[in-house]
GROMACS .gro file of C-alpha atoms in nm:
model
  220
    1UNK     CA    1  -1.645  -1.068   0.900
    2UNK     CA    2  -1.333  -1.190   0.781
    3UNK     CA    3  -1.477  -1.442   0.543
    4UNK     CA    4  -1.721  -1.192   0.390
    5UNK     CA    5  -1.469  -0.917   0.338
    6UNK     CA    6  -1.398  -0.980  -0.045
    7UNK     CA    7  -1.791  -0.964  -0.088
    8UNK     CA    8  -1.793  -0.650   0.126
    9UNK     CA    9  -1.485  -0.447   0.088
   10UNK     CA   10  -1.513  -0.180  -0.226
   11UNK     CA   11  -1.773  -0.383  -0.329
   12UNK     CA   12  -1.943  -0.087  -0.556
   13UNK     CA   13  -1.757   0.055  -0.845
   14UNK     CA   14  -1.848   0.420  -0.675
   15UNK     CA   15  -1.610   0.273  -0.409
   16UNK     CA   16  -1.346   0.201  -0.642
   17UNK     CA   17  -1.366   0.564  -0.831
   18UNK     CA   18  -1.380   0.705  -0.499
   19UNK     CA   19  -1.031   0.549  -0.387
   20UNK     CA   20  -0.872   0.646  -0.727
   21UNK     CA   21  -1.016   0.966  -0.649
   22UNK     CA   22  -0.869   1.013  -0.269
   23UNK     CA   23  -0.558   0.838  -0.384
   24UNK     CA   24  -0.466   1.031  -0.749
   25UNK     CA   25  -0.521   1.367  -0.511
   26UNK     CA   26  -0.311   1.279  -0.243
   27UNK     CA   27  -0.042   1.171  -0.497
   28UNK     CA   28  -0.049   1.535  -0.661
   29UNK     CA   29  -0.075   1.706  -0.335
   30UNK     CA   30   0.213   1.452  -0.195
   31UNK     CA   31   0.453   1.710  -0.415
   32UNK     CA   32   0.420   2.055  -0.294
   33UNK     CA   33   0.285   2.025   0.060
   34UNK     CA   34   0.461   2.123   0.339
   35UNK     CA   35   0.372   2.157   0.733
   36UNK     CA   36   0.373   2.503   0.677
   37UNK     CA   37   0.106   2.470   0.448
   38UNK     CA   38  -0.141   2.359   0.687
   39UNK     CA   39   0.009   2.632   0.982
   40UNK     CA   40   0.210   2.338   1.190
   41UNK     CA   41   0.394   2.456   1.434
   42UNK     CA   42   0.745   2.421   1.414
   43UNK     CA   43   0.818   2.340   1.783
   44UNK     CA   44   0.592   2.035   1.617
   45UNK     CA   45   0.790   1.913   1.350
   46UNK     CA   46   0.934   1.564   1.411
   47UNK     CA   47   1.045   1.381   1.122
   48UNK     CA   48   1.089   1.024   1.373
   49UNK     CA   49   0.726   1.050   1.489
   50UNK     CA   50   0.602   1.170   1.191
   51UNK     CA   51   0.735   0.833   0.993
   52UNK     CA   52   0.648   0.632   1.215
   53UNK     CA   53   0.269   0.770   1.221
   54UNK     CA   54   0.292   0.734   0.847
   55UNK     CA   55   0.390   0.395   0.850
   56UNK     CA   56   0.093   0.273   1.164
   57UNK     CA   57  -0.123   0.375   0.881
   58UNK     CA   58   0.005   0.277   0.564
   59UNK     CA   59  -0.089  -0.080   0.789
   60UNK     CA   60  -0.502  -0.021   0.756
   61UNK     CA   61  -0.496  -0.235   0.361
   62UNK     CA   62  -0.324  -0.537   0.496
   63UNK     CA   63  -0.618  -0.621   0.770
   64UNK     CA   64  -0.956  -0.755   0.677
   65UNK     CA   65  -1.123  -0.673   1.001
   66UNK     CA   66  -1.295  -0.387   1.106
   67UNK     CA   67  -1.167  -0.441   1.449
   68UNK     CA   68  -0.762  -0.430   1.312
   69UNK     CA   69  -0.805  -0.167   1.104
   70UNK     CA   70  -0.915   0.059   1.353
   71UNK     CA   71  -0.666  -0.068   1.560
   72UNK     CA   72  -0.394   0.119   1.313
   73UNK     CA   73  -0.602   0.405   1.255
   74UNK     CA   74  -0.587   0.446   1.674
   75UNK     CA   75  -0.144   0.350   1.643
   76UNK     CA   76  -0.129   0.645   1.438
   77UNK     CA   77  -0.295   0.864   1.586
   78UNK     CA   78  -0.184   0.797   1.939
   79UNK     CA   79   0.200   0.839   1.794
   80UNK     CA   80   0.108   1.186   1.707
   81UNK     CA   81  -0.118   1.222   2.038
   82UNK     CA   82   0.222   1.136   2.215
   83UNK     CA   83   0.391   1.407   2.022
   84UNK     CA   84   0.135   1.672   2.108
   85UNK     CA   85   0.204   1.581   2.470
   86UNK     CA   86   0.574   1.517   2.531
   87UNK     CA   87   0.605   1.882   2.327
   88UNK     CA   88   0.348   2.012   2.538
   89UNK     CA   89   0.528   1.887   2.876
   90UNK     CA   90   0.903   2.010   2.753
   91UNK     CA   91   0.849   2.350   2.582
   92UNK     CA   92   0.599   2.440   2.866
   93UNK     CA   93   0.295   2.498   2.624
   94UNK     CA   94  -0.068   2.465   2.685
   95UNK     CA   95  -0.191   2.138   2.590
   96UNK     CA   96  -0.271   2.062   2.212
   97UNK     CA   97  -0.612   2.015   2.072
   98UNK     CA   98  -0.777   1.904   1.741
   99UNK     CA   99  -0.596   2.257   1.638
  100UNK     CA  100  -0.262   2.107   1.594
  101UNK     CA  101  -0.435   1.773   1.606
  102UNK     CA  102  -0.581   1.742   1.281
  103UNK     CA  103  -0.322   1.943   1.034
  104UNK     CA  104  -0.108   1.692   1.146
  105UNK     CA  105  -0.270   1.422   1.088
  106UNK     CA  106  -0.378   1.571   0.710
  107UNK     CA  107  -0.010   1.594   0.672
  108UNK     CA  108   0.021   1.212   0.764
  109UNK     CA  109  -0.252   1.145   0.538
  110UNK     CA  110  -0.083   1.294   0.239
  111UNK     CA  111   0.253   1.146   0.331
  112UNK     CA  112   0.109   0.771   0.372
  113UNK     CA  113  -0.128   0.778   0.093
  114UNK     CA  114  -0.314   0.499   0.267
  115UNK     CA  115  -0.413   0.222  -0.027
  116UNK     CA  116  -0.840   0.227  -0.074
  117UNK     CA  117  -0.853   0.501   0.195
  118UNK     CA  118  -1.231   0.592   0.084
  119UNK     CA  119  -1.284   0.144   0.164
  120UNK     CA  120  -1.128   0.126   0.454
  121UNK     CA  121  -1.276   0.405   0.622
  122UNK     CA  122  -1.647   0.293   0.494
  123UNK     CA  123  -1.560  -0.060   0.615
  124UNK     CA  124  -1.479   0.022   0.957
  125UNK     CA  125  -1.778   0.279   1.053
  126UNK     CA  126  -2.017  -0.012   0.861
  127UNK     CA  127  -1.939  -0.297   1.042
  128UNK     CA  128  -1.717  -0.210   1.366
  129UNK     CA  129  -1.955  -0.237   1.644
  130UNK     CA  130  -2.126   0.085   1.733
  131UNK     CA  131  -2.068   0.015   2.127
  132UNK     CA  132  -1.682   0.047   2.019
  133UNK     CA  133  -1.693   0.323   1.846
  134UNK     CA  134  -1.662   0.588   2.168
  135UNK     CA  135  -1.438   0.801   2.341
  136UNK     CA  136  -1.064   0.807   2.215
  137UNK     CA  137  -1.185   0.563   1.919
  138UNK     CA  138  -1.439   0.785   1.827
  139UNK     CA  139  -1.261   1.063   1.817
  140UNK     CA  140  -0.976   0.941   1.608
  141UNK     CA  141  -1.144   0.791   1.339
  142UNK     CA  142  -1.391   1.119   1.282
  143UNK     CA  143  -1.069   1.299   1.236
  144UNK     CA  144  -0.969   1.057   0.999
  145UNK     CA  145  -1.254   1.092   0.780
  146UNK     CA  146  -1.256   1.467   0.846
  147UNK     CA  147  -0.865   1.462   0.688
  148UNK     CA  148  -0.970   1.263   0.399
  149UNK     CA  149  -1.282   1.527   0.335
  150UNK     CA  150  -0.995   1.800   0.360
  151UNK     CA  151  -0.758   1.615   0.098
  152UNK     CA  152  -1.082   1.586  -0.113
  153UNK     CA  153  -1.214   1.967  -0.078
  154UNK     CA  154  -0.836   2.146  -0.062
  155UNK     CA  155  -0.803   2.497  -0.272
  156UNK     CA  156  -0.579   2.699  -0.172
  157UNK     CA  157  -0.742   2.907   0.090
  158UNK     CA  158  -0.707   2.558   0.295
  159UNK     CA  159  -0.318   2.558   0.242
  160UNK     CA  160  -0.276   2.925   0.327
  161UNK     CA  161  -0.150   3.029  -0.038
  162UNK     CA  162  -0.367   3.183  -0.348
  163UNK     CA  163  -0.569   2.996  -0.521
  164UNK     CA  164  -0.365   3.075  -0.888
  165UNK     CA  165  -0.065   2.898  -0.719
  166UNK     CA  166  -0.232   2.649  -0.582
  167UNK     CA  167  -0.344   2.547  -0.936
  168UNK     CA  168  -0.027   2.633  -1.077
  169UNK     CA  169   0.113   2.324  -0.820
  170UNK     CA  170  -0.160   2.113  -0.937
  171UNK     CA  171  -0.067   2.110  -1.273
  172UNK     CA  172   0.298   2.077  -1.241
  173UNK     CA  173   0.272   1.788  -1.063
  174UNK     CA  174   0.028   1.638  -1.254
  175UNK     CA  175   0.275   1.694  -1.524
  176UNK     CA  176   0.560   1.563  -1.276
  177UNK     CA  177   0.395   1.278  -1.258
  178UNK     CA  178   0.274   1.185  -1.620
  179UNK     CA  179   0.640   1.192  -1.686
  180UNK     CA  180   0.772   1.009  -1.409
  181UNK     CA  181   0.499   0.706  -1.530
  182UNK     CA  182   0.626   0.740  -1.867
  183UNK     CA  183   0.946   0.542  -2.036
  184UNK     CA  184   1.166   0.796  -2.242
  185UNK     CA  185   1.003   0.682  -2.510
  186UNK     CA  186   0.631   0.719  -2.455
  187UNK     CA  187   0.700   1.035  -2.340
  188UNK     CA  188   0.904   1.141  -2.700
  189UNK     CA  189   0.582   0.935  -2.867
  190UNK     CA  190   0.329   1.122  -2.669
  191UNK     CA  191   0.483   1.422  -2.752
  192UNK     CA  192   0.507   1.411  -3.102
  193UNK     CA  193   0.183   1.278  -3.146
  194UNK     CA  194  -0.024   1.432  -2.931
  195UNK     CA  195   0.035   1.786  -2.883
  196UNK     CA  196   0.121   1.865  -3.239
  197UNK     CA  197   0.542   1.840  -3.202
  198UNK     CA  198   0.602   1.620  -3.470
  199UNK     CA  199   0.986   1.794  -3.512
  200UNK     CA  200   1.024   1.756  -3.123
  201UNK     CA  201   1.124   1.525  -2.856
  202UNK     CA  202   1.278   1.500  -2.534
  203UNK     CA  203   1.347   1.763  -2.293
  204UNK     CA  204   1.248   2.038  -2.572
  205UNK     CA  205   0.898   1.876  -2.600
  206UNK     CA  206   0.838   1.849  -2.230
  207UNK     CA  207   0.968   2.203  -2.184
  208UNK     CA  208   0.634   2.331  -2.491
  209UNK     CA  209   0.435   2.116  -2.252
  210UNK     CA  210   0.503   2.263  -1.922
  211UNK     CA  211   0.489   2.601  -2.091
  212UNK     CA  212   0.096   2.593  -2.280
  213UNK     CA  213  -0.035   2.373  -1.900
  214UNK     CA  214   0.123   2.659  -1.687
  215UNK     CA  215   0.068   3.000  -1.922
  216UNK     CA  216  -0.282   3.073  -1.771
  217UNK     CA  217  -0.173   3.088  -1.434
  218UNK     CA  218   0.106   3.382  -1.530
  219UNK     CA  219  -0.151   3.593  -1.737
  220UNK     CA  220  -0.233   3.902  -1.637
   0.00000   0.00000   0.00000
């Protein structure tokens, strides 16, 4: 499979726009969300297990088998399996299910922001054996793909805030990071040429910017 994977892997261009996709959203959403956002526990917050889920997956683009990538979709979702239970065991709670499961593995979606997430995920159910796809594997990798169709779908009903402010952090970070992306002066260029501030530049412009992107959302 191996030697067929540059013929096979985001082969289509509707692969390719739908890893931009999955990856530009996660990259906005990457600014504002927080566990709380997606009702985690705090008895479950673990910044140790948490990085090192982050980084199991961040491992799926460097494989070119089916069989490996699964294997670090099934690392990083074991290290947070391991949380649920060693929590579980020493605060004397009931066992967790795909309840606390799968927020916290959107959360570790977000924070890895997995390279061709859409590809990878396509790859694996199309040519990992079916016969291996059971039990624990299973199970992981549909909540995998049922993160990534959360990232895709989120408003703000999903991260337990109004949907006005949940706009209102699009945008900013969509402004955060056009100017992170942009030298000091592209940004003074775009500015001045674009949105009519020909006598402006710098932190002034930016400041007109952010103003006209986020007046809607604090109209009454």
């Amino acid at each position: 499979m191996t030697k067929l994977f540059d013929r096979t892997f985001a082969a289509s261009p509707e692969d390719a726009a739908a890893d931009a996709e999955v990856s530009e959203r996660i990259a906005l959403l990457q600014r504002f969300v927080k566990p709380e956002h997606l009702d985690i526990p705090k008895v479950l917050h673990n910044e140790a297990s948490w990085l090192l889920a982050v980084k199991e997956l961040q491992k799926i683009n460097s494989f070119k088998s089916p069989r490996d990538k699964l294997l670090c979709v099934m690392s990083c979702c074991q290290v947070i399996n391991n949380l649920l239970l060693n929590v579980s065991m020493s605060n004397d709670r009931t066992p967790s299910g795909a309840d606390e499961f799968l927020p916290i593995l959107i959360y570790i979606t977000i924070k890895a922001n997995p390279p061709h997430l859409h590809s990878n995920l396509k790859f694996v159910q199309l040519f990992r054996r079916e016969t291996k796809l059971v039990s624990e594997v299973e199970y992981y990798l549909t909540n995998l793909i049922s993160a990534k169709m959360f990232i895709i779908n989120v408003d703000g009903r999903s991260l337990s805030m109004e949907e006005n402010e949940f706009q209102m952090h699009m945008e900013t970070a969509k402004l955060d990071t056009q100017i992170c992306v942009a030298s000091p002066s592209s940004s003074q260029s775009s500015a001045t040429s674009t949105s009519g501030l020909q006598n402006q530049t710098g932190t002034e412009g930016l400041l007109l910017i952010l103003s006209d992107h986020l007046k809607p959302f604090f109209l009454v």
